[in-house]
Amino acid sequence: MTDTLFKIGFIVIGLVVIYKLIFSGKKGLTLFEMHFKQGRMTSHKGKIPEKFERECRGIAKSEKLTCVVRAEKAGSVRLHVSANVGDAITQRIRNQFPFDYYDKKSVDNSRQAG
């Protein structure tokens, strides 16, 4: 009886570990996230560039979008738009995104001894 319980426990632990390895992939740092429902922004997180937010609100309002727009930084910045949004509208949103704002190198103003 205890042998069976140990086998079942081992299998369950193995499945949990496999699940965690497959589905908990390391995502990048989320810079911001905007949720739209029927063309209106329902919620947002993070620091959104002012002009981009204004343009996204305009696009969402004109197209009556229900979607999520999220920017992640994992090395470089990536913009994610929900899959239920058409390719043309996704491209319009991407065209408004200020990638160069996030790709700036930080300047080290400290004095170097030498």
Coordinates of C-alpha atoms in Angstrom, one line a residue:
M1 CA 0.0 0.0 0.0
T2 CA 2.7 2.5 0.9
D3 CA 4.7 1.5 -2.2
T4 CA 1.7 2.5 -4.3
L5 CA 1.3 5.8 -2.5
F6 CA 5.0 6.6 -3.0
K7 CA 4.7 5.9 -6.7
I8 CA 1.6 8.1 -7.1
G9 CA 3.3 10.9 -5.1
F10 CA 6.5 10.6 -7.2
I11 CA 4.4 10.8 -10.4
V12 CA 2.5 13.8 -9.2
I13 CA 5.6 15.6 -8.1
G14 CA 7.2 14.8 -11.5
L15 CA 4.2 16.2 -13.4
V16 CA 4.2 19.4 -11.3
V17 CA 7.9 19.9 -12.0
I18 CA 7.4 19.3 -15.8
Y19 CA 4.5 21.7 -15.8
K20 CA 6.5 24.4 -14.1
L21 CA 9.4 23.9 -16.5
I22 CA 7.2 24.2 -19.6
F23 CA 4.8 26.9 -18.7
S24 CA 6.7 29.2 -16.3
G25 CA 9.1 30.4 -18.9
K26 CA 11.0 33.5 -17.9
K27 CA 9.2 36.5 -19.4
G28 CA 10.7 39.9 -19.5
L29 CA 10.1 42.9 -17.3
T30 CA 6.6 44.3 -18.0
L31 CA 7.0 48.0 -18.7
F32 CA 3.3 48.7 -19.0
E33 CA 0.0 47.1 -19.8
M34 CA -3.2 48.7 -21.1
H35 CA -6.6 47.0 -21.1
F36 CA -9.3 48.2 -23.6
K37 CA -12.9 47.1 -23.6
Q38 CA -15.3 48.3 -26.3
G39 CA -12.9 51.2 -27.3
R40 CA -12.4 52.5 -23.7
M41 CA -9.4 52.0 -21.5
T42 CA -10.6 50.0 -18.5
S43 CA -7.3 49.7 -16.6
H44 CA -3.6 50.2 -17.0
K45 CA -0.3 49.5 -15.2
G46 CA 3.1 51.0 -15.5
K47 CA 4.5 54.2 -17.0
I48 CA 3.0 54.6 -20.5
P49 CA 4.5 57.3 -22.8
E50 CA 1.9 60.1 -23.0
K51 CA 1.8 60.4 -26.8
F52 CA 1.5 56.6 -27.3
E53 CA -1.3 56.4 -24.8
R54 CA -3.2 59.2 -26.5
E55 CA -2.7 57.5 -29.9
C56 CA -3.8 54.1 -28.6
R57 CA -6.9 55.5 -27.1
G58 CA -7.8 57.1 -30.4
I59 CA -7.2 53.9 -32.4
A60 CA -9.2 51.8 -29.8
K61 CA -12.0 54.3 -29.8
S62 CA -12.3 54.5 -33.5
E63 CA -12.1 50.7 -33.9
K64 CA -14.1 49.7 -30.8
L65 CA -11.3 47.5 -29.6
T66 CA -11.4 44.9 -26.8
C67 CA -7.8 44.0 -26.3
V68 CA -4.6 44.2 -24.2
V69 CA -1.5 46.1 -25.2
R70 CA 1.6 45.2 -23.2
A71 CA 5.3 46.2 -23.5
E72 CA 8.0 43.9 -22.1
K73 CA 11.7 44.4 -21.9
A74 CA 13.9 41.3 -22.1
G75 CA 17.0 42.6 -23.7
S76 CA 15.1 44.7 -26.2
V77 CA 11.6 46.0 -25.9
R78 CA 8.7 44.0 -27.4
L79 CA 5.2 45.2 -27.9
H80 CA 2.4 42.6 -27.5
V81 CA -1.1 43.2 -28.7
S82 CA -4.0 40.7 -28.2
A83 CA -4.5 38.1 -30.9
N84 CA -8.1 39.1 -31.4
V85 CA -6.9 42.4 -33.0
G86 CA -6.4 42.4 -36.8
D87 CA -3.0 42.7 -38.4
A88 CA -3.7 46.1 -39.9
I89 CA -4.7 47.6 -36.5
T90 CA -1.8 45.9 -34.7
Q91 CA 0.5 47.5 -37.2
R92 CA -1.0 50.9 -36.6
I93 CA -0.4 50.5 -32.9
R94 CA 3.2 49.4 -33.5
N95 CA 3.8 52.4 -35.7
Q96 CA 2.9 54.7 -32.9
F97 CA 5.1 52.9 -30.3
P98 CA 8.3 54.9 -29.4
F99 CA 10.8 52.1 -29.6
D100 CA 13.7 54.6 -29.7
Y101 CA 12.5 56.0 -26.3
Y102 CA 13.4 52.6 -24.7
D103 CA 16.4 51.8 -26.8
K104 CA 18.5 54.8 -25.5
K105 CA 21.7 53.8 -23.8
S106 CA 22.0 55.2 -20.3
V107 CA 24.9 57.6 -20.1
D108 CA 27.3 57.1 -17.2
N109 CA 28.2 60.6 -16.0
S110 CA 30.4 59.4 -13.1
R111 CA 34.1 60.4 -13.2
Q112 CA 36.5 57.6 -14.1
A113 CA 39.7 57.6 -12.2
G114 CA 42.7 57.0 -14.3

